[in-house]
XYZ file of C-alpha atoms in Angstrom:
547
model
C 96.833 65.074 78.345
C 99.409 67.767 79.487
C 97.953 70.842 81.137
C 99.998 74.105 80.089
C 99.821 77.248 82.270
C 99.286 80.579 80.424
C 102.028 83.037 81.171
C 102.140 85.991 78.960
C 100.374 84.217 76.214
C 101.012 80.456 76.342
C 104.099 79.004 77.976
C 105.254 76.707 80.799
C 103.927 73.354 82.171
C 101.851 72.933 85.329
C 104.210 70.956 87.410
C 102.185 69.712 90.228
C 102.429 65.972 91.463
C 99.092 64.157 90.795
C 99.030 62.798 94.354
C 98.763 66.204 95.820
C 95.790 67.215 93.711
C 93.422 64.384 94.294
C 90.146 65.132 96.018
C 88.304 62.311 97.808
C 84.818 63.177 96.467
C 81.994 60.668 97.549
C 82.053 57.431 95.536
C 78.721 56.232 93.875
C 76.397 54.854 96.597
C 75.976 51.054 96.962
C 72.240 51.647 97.652
C 70.387 53.416 94.883
C 68.841 56.630 96.077
C 70.600 56.585 99.401
C 70.697 60.048 100.948
C 73.994 61.384 102.524
C 73.832 62.294 106.319
C 72.598 65.832 106.904
C 73.706 68.391 109.701
C 72.688 71.988 110.265
C 75.563 74.333 109.328
C 74.210 77.332 111.208
C 75.810 80.567 110.163
C 74.199 83.984 110.016
C 72.448 86.109 107.528
C 72.407 89.813 107.231
C 70.759 92.363 105.018
C 73.203 94.520 102.835
C 72.641 98.217 102.438
C 70.744 98.931 99.233
C 72.796 99.394 96.152
C 72.466 102.555 94.178
C 70.870 100.574 91.076
C 69.629 97.021 90.352
C 69.505 94.772 87.370
C 69.174 91.099 86.345
C 72.638 89.636 85.837
C 74.255 92.957 86.784
C 77.868 93.090 85.562
C 80.308 92.957 88.489
C 83.235 91.437 90.101
C 85.042 90.860 93.506
C 88.552 92.535 94.032
C 89.499 90.772 97.176
C 88.343 93.664 99.461
C 85.289 95.263 97.628
C 82.431 94.427 95.225
C 82.212 96.557 91.964
C 78.924 96.631 90.116
C 78.175 98.555 86.821
C 74.581 99.617 85.903
C 73.620 97.961 82.586
C 70.124 99.558 82.321
C 70.117 103.032 83.777
C 72.747 105.662 83.807
C 76.426 105.195 82.788
C 77.566 104.390 86.325
C 79.265 102.067 88.658
C 79.562 101.508 92.498
C 81.591 99.641 94.948
C 80.660 97.851 98.247
C 82.820 97.202 101.193
C 81.226 94.283 103.104
C 83.153 95.321 106.551
C 81.518 98.852 106.299
C 78.243 97.763 104.831
C 78.591 100.818 102.593
C 78.205 101.632 98.932
C 80.049 104.322 97.161
C 80.106 105.709 93.659
C 83.183 105.043 91.552
C 84.474 106.663 88.221
C 82.032 106.362 85.220
C 82.654 103.517 82.873
C 83.688 104.546 79.456
C 80.364 102.927 78.102
C 77.459 101.204 79.503
C 78.386 97.703 80.175
C 75.927 94.722 79.306
C 74.118 92.621 81.668
C 75.439 89.260 81.816
C 78.985 90.239 81.306
C 81.623 87.907 82.714
C 84.376 89.425 85.107
C 87.738 88.399 85.892
C 90.040 89.826 88.542
C 93.620 90.125 87.180
C 95.347 90.958 90.436
C 95.196 94.756 89.743
C 91.991 95.228 87.575
C 88.541 93.952 86.892
C 88.282 92.745 83.317
C 84.766 92.979 81.975
C 83.931 90.380 79.053
C 80.708 91.498 77.523
C 78.415 88.827 75.973
C 76.969 90.204 72.751
C 78.462 92.100 69.765
C 80.794 94.424 71.588
C 84.386 92.962 71.495
C 85.558 94.848 68.463
C 85.261 97.971 70.542
C 87.623 96.370 73.133
C 87.007 94.899 76.545
C 86.801 97.168 79.610
C 88.973 97.108 82.536
C 88.583 98.928 86.107
C 91.534 99.832 88.391
C 89.959 100.245 91.744
C 93.230 101.694 93.327
C 93.327 104.455 90.754
C 89.621 104.588 90.459
C 90.063 104.561 86.609
C 88.617 102.690 83.503
C 90.378 101.740 80.280
C 89.571 99.521 77.121
C 91.663 97.059 75.482
C 92.746 96.549 71.819
C 89.789 95.369 69.785
C 89.233 91.632 69.921
C 89.747 89.621 66.810
C 85.972 88.781 66.726
C 82.999 90.818 67.621
C 80.952 88.313 69.667
C 82.501 86.567 72.573
C 80.597 83.414 73.836
C 82.862 82.478 76.732
C 86.129 83.400 78.502
C 88.554 82.307 81.248
C 91.404 84.118 82.845
C 94.696 82.292 83.946
C 98.289 83.312 84.681
C 98.288 86.729 83.220
C 96.277 86.062 80.099
C 92.662 85.832 78.835
C 91.315 83.189 76.651
C 88.094 83.869 74.847
C 85.928 81.968 72.443
C 83.678 83.231 69.672
C 80.123 82.178 69.079
C 81.451 80.148 66.216
C 84.174 78.427 68.368
C 87.212 80.470 67.223
C 89.641 80.920 70.023
C 92.119 83.833 70.920
C 94.151 84.883 73.923
C 94.715 88.499 75.342
C 97.910 89.566 77.040
C 97.147 92.596 79.494
C 100.751 93.550 79.633
C 101.311 94.022 75.962
C 97.578 94.934 75.074
C 97.692 92.344 72.256
C 95.709 89.586 70.944
C 96.943 86.087 69.488
C 94.969 83.519 67.616
C 94.674 80.220 69.155
C 94.360 76.781 67.299
C 90.885 75.454 66.965
C 89.792 72.394 68.974
C 90.187 69.179 66.978
C 87.052 67.245 66.389
C 85.148 68.763 69.250
C 82.523 71.382 69.815
C 83.249 73.840 72.596
C 80.816 74.057 75.429
C 82.608 76.343 77.805
C 86.005 77.685 79.151
C 87.185 77.157 82.714
C 90.267 78.203 84.688
C 92.242 76.748 87.555
C 94.025 80.032 87.940
C 97.032 78.717 86.403
C 95.562 76.676 83.416
C 92.659 77.394 81.015
C 90.657 74.151 80.020
C 87.780 73.779 77.518
C 84.941 71.601 78.224
C 83.836 70.114 74.777
C 81.346 67.820 73.160
C 83.432 65.352 71.195
C 82.060 64.276 67.825
C 81.205 60.793 68.960
C 79.111 60.048 72.074
C 76.930 62.254 74.225
C 79.557 62.664 77.146
C 81.357 65.927 77.754
C 85.119 65.999 78.017
C 87.872 68.296 79.380
C 90.779 69.328 77.107
C 93.573 71.720 77.514
C 96.027 73.746 75.303
C 99.708 72.696 75.019
C 101.324 76.155 74.814
C 104.747 74.824 73.929
C 103.496 72.755 70.937
C 100.722 75.169 69.914
C 98.118 72.198 69.858
C 95.181 70.926 71.784
C 95.659 67.680 73.802
C 93.295 64.749 73.565
C 89.869 65.045 75.247
C 89.512 63.296 78.612
C 85.870 61.911 78.456
C 83.738 61.916 81.605
C 80.266 60.957 82.819
C 78.872 64.401 82.431
C 76.382 65.113 79.484
C 74.734 68.192 78.028
C 72.321 68.566 80.775
C 75.040 68.599 83.423
C 75.465 71.825 85.524
C 78.462 74.074 84.953
C 81.565 72.907 86.698
C 82.820 74.580 89.928
C 86.250 74.988 90.626
C 87.267 74.080 94.335
C 90.800 74.580 94.374
C 92.127 71.288 92.958
C 89.125 69.869 91.030
C 86.072 70.798 88.982
C 82.863 69.595 90.325
C 79.536 69.463 88.530
C 76.463 68.445 90.359
C 72.864 68.925 89.102
C 69.384 67.995 90.419
C 67.812 65.705 87.870
C 64.845 67.177 86.118
C 62.309 64.874 87.565
C 63.344 66.287 91.074
C 63.331 69.876 90.195
C 60.684 71.939 92.054
C 57.704 73.020 90.201
C 56.608 76.724 89.794
C 54.559 76.381 93.086
C 57.685 75.176 94.783
C 57.668 74.395 98.584
C 60.511 75.140 101.040
C 61.572 71.483 100.707
C 64.661 71.389 98.345
C 63.722 69.445 95.224
C 60.064 68.549 96.198
C 57.473 68.788 93.521
C 54.147 70.398 94.382
C 50.907 69.986 92.322
C 49.224 73.310 91.751
C 46.776 74.212 94.414
C 48.388 71.779 96.873
C 49.594 72.693 100.249
C 53.531 72.515 100.380
C 55.048 69.965 102.865
C 56.651 71.205 105.954
C 60.502 71.889 105.658
C 62.620 68.818 105.639
C 66.234 68.241 105.990
C 66.283 65.171 103.614
C 68.225 66.011 100.497
C 67.336 64.969 96.973
C 69.512 62.786 94.899
C 71.795 64.737 92.641
C 74.003 63.461 89.986
C 77.350 64.674 88.552
C 81.105 64.051 88.719
C 84.427 65.850 89.527
C 87.506 66.212 87.363
C 91.184 66.421 88.554
C 93.358 68.257 86.015
C 96.555 67.219 87.595
C 95.778 63.486 87.165
C 93.326 63.560 84.318
C 90.893 61.620 86.582
C 87.107 61.682 86.775
C 85.068 60.553 89.772
C 81.448 59.969 89.539
C 79.077 61.615 92.184
C 75.777 59.937 92.906
C 74.830 61.683 95.929
C 75.559 65.295 95.938
C 73.039 66.443 98.722
C 70.672 68.061 96.439
C 72.906 71.096 95.556
C 73.316 72.530 91.905
C 76.739 73.777 91.190
C 75.353 75.940 88.559
C 74.392 78.579 91.192
C 76.768 77.601 93.920
C 80.002 79.059 95.499
C 83.122 77.385 96.854
C 83.438 78.593 100.373
C 86.473 76.254 101.325
C 85.844 73.723 102.730
C 82.258 73.578 101.555
C 80.279 73.983 98.368
C 77.236 76.320 99.214
C 74.005 76.378 97.100
C 72.325 79.447 99.061
C 69.295 79.209 96.745
C 68.422 75.704 97.935
C 69.985 76.506 101.280
C 72.264 73.545 101.157
C 75.890 72.732 101.420
C 78.215 69.796 100.893
C 81.810 69.047 101.803
C 83.154 67.573 98.556
C 85.882 65.654 100.311
C 83.675 63.747 102.632
C 80.233 63.850 101.072
C 78.769 65.245 104.153
C 75.565 67.365 103.604
C 74.425 70.582 105.460
C 71.264 72.482 105.748
C 71.550 76.379 105.957
C 69.259 78.637 107.956
C 66.466 80.401 106.055
C 67.294 83.456 104.081
C 65.687 86.677 105.216
C 65.033 87.901 101.538
C 62.720 86.701 98.935
C 63.840 84.217 96.098
C 64.887 85.961 92.909
C 66.250 85.345 89.428
C 69.587 86.653 88.095
C 70.941 87.792 91.350
C 74.721 88.510 91.398
C 76.521 86.114 93.804
C 80.052 85.882 95.111
C 82.180 84.395 97.868
C 84.255 87.089 99.534
C 86.334 84.793 101.798
C 84.085 85.698 104.642
C 80.489 85.740 103.354
C 78.435 84.761 100.200
C 77.003 88.169 98.824
C 73.678 88.114 96.786
C 72.741 91.279 95.258
C 69.931 92.592 92.922
C 68.124 90.268 90.485
C 64.349 89.919 89.793
C 61.814 88.938 92.541
C 58.771 89.429 90.197
C 58.348 93.091 90.711
C 58.072 95.826 88.069
C 61.762 96.855 88.760
C 64.885 94.785 89.618
C 65.844 94.711 93.211
C 68.465 96.977 94.658
C 68.811 95.112 97.867
C 71.184 92.367 98.877
C 71.952 89.808 101.642
C 74.921 88.238 103.013
C 75.450 84.726 104.555
C 78.374 84.019 106.778
C 78.686 80.221 107.249
C 81.562 80.314 109.641
C 80.764 83.032 112.213
C 83.269 84.004 114.596
C 86.346 83.924 112.301
C 85.943 87.054 110.446
C 85.852 90.728 110.967
C 82.309 91.609 110.158
C 80.005 93.309 112.618
C 82.775 95.379 114.388
C 81.596 98.877 115.243
C 82.688 101.784 113.146
C 82.055 105.680 113.256
C 83.535 105.763 116.526
C 87.204 107.353 117.006
C 89.985 105.871 119.139
C 93.631 106.731 119.358
C 96.035 104.697 117.339
C 98.669 102.723 118.978
C 100.426 100.854 116.012
C 100.795 101.320 112.243
C 102.100 98.547 109.934
C 102.645 98.431 106.303
C 103.439 94.682 105.904
C 104.568 94.845 102.266
C 107.212 97.355 103.053
C 108.279 96.006 106.533
C 106.938 98.934 108.591
C 105.842 98.289 111.983
C 105.835 101.171 114.502
C 104.178 102.172 117.744
C 102.070 105.326 117.438
C 102.102 107.985 120.187
C 99.883 111.102 120.363
C 101.431 114.573 119.256
C 100.965 115.813 122.927
C 103.297 113.455 124.459
C 106.431 114.945 125.916
C 109.757 113.443 124.882
C 112.945 114.664 126.835
C 115.131 116.573 124.403
C 112.432 116.991 121.589
C 110.445 120.065 120.840
C 106.682 119.865 121.422
C 104.877 118.402 118.486
C 108.226 117.509 116.737
C 108.174 113.816 115.593
C 110.229 111.585 118.038
C 112.400 108.742 116.616
C 111.479 104.940 116.862
C 107.566 105.806 117.019
C 105.084 107.451 114.706
C 103.112 110.483 115.623
C 99.443 110.768 115.332
C 98.539 114.430 114.479
C 95.662 115.652 116.721
C 94.712 118.412 114.296
C 92.911 115.663 112.211
C 90.299 112.938 112.797
C 90.652 110.055 115.023
C 90.869 106.736 113.023
C 87.613 104.685 113.467
C 85.393 107.784 112.683
C 84.422 109.530 109.254
C 87.178 111.892 108.305
C 90.905 111.892 107.897
C 93.357 110.487 110.197
C 97.082 111.624 109.992
C 100.139 109.744 111.009
C 103.674 110.910 110.355
C 107.167 109.488 111.023
C 110.828 110.397 109.978
C 112.254 108.981 106.826
C 114.983 107.141 109.018
C 115.647 103.327 109.252
C 113.034 101.545 111.450
C 110.519 104.252 110.605
C 108.920 105.514 107.382
C 112.156 105.322 105.266
C 110.869 102.437 103.138
C 108.003 104.866 101.771
C 110.765 107.276 100.528
C 112.963 104.497 99.281
C 110.150 102.818 97.317
C 109.375 106.259 95.812
C 112.930 106.941 94.810
C 113.478 103.430 93.380
C 110.214 102.397 91.762
C 108.143 105.760 91.535
C 105.012 106.959 92.768
C 102.755 104.122 91.341
C 104.620 101.656 93.449
C 103.135 103.365 96.705
C 99.579 102.632 95.490
C 97.574 99.636 96.363
C 99.456 98.784 99.595
C 97.667 97.666 102.832
C 98.244 99.656 105.821
C 96.940 98.499 109.233
C 96.209 100.657 112.187
C 95.597 99.180 115.699
C 93.522 101.346 117.993
C 93.474 101.623 121.811
C 90.031 99.996 122.006
C 91.266 96.883 120.146
C 89.987 97.309 116.659
C 92.330 97.138 113.750
C 91.426 99.192 110.687
C 92.913 98.162 107.251
C 93.417 100.914 104.637
C 94.374 100.684 101.052
C 96.571 103.391 99.514
C 95.154 105.149 96.566
C 96.921 108.463 96.103
C 100.395 109.745 96.668
C 101.977 113.191 96.496
C 105.855 113.173 96.707
C 106.352 116.982 96.924
C 103.328 118.099 99.164
C 103.348 121.610 100.493
C 99.746 121.461 101.886
C 97.393 118.868 103.446
C 94.730 118.881 100.541
C 95.421 115.246 99.867
C 93.473 114.225 102.878
C 90.326 116.113 101.824
C 90.318 116.310 98.112
C 87.225 114.417 96.947
C 86.458 112.828 100.293
C 82.718 111.965 100.905
C 81.157 112.843 104.274
C 81.095 109.189 105.468
C 84.536 108.125 104.106
C 87.397 107.012 106.431
C 90.868 108.171 105.240
C 94.343 107.900 106.474
C 97.272 110.066 105.399
C 100.877 108.958 105.908
C 103.563 111.537 105.953
C 107.330 111.386 105.879
C 110.182 113.747 104.968
C 111.800 114.241 101.460
C 114.661 116.517 102.966
C 115.784 118.636 106.020
C 113.451 121.141 107.767
C 110.610 122.618 105.733
C 111.350 120.633 102.448
C 108.212 119.342 100.622
C 106.719 116.172 102.375
C 105.859 112.743 101.034
C 102.155 112.165 101.607
C 100.281 108.898 100.899
C 96.400 108.676 101.323
C 94.482 105.555 101.885
C 90.853 104.535 102.218
C 89.547 102.287 104.809
C 88.462 98.811 103.357
C 88.290 96.578 106.520
C 87.868 96.592 110.207
C 88.569 93.858 112.756
C 89.585 93.210 116.278
C 92.666 91.833 117.815
C 93.596 90.512 121.255
C 97.301 91.459 120.642
C 98.716 93.743 123.410
C 99.443 97.277 122.518
C 103.149 97.846 121.633
C 105.143 99.807 124.241
C 106.479 102.864 122.578
C 110.015 103.908 123.512
C 110.206 107.477 121.872
C 113.575 109.270 121.632
C 114.623 112.848 120.611
C 115.811 112.772 116.972
C 119.123 114.687 116.450
């Protein structure tokens, strides 16, 4: 079977050596019922600030820096959450109320919402977090979308009847895809570069993976594996799909105890907590080599609700984890929040976030909890809302890296308050970075300073200045990461720093020249998205008078 990447609509072959894609998942155990060794993973839990609304299966997605959720049952509204700040903020109103259970895909610049029932002919909905704007796509070729997958710039969707189509975001166009041959679609999946279908072949009970040959316009032959209709949805772990499910006979009853997989009779006392996992069954599939590997001992996790937190698969409901390359099992510390159904769950790169859902109350919960399995390696927990002087500003994507000096610093040959060369200047008339408000940093449009901002504007336009990360190192060792969201290439006032800013919002404005003297300035505004600490020494500024 050839796996074909989707670029624009359907082109190009995935050229990855099979040997580099193999995952050494645990082989079937030689002793029936044998349990994998168990260790305590540790890690830390924290309660999240309450969201503005809650729902079961709330539609939302992760952009790489923030979580965006839409309200499916109350007002037409949406909100974003920044984990590093533990703060929710309202965002622009969606063009319509999004349905609970919507699938969401991050395209690299927008969140693409695919609603589950009877809405596709109105078009799909996209949200741009940089511009804080929503838009809708061209109408889909069928009304009800049963499943979807995003890969290499295109979305593949399936109707409830099994029809398939692809959407190209750049051209806002749909294209019909060929039907699956002699197979019934179960679900669509993505490796990030390739979309595959999991199908039920006409003969036999086993499931199979099949991919589309974009060059030939046909589906390949199904690769049948050991999974069946009762298997858990596969989880992509970077180089393989893994499906593990706890067998029905080992599922906990409604009077479940705290022991994963234990069945408790009504009225009976639950057993004390145990670190012994239950036997789980499943398999992994490696697209690069079309190879299946059976898994007899999966530590008792269920990939249907798990997340891939490299190098572990984490099932936070059962508070278990597994290293799929070694078979090592882990127990997680107990969660500080009640069990619930239909919570939104996502891995941010630092934490597993669980938000909302139903815990048996009259209304869905608005609270959330975050689990960090690898404490000490991320930026969470660093203090905010305390100002400190900036000592360095960098924009990695533009090659800008400058020491920052206070505007009261005297530079021989330079007028007081006038920016010196080879440094950036922090304007004391504005707020200190690290506290709510607007910080202001300016530098000349000269080589080695802020010239790349002006050159980017002149060559690519204002939009090319948006969505860029700006890092500001402070004297107290913190590093603040901002993301640019607004630019004014001909500013004659400072309104960009205050327009629409909420009281607790952290902003940064970068300023550079567009000409000589009092010519309008180029201003770029950014919002704080992350905070960390660094042990890098402060850069030593060597300001000089500019001629």
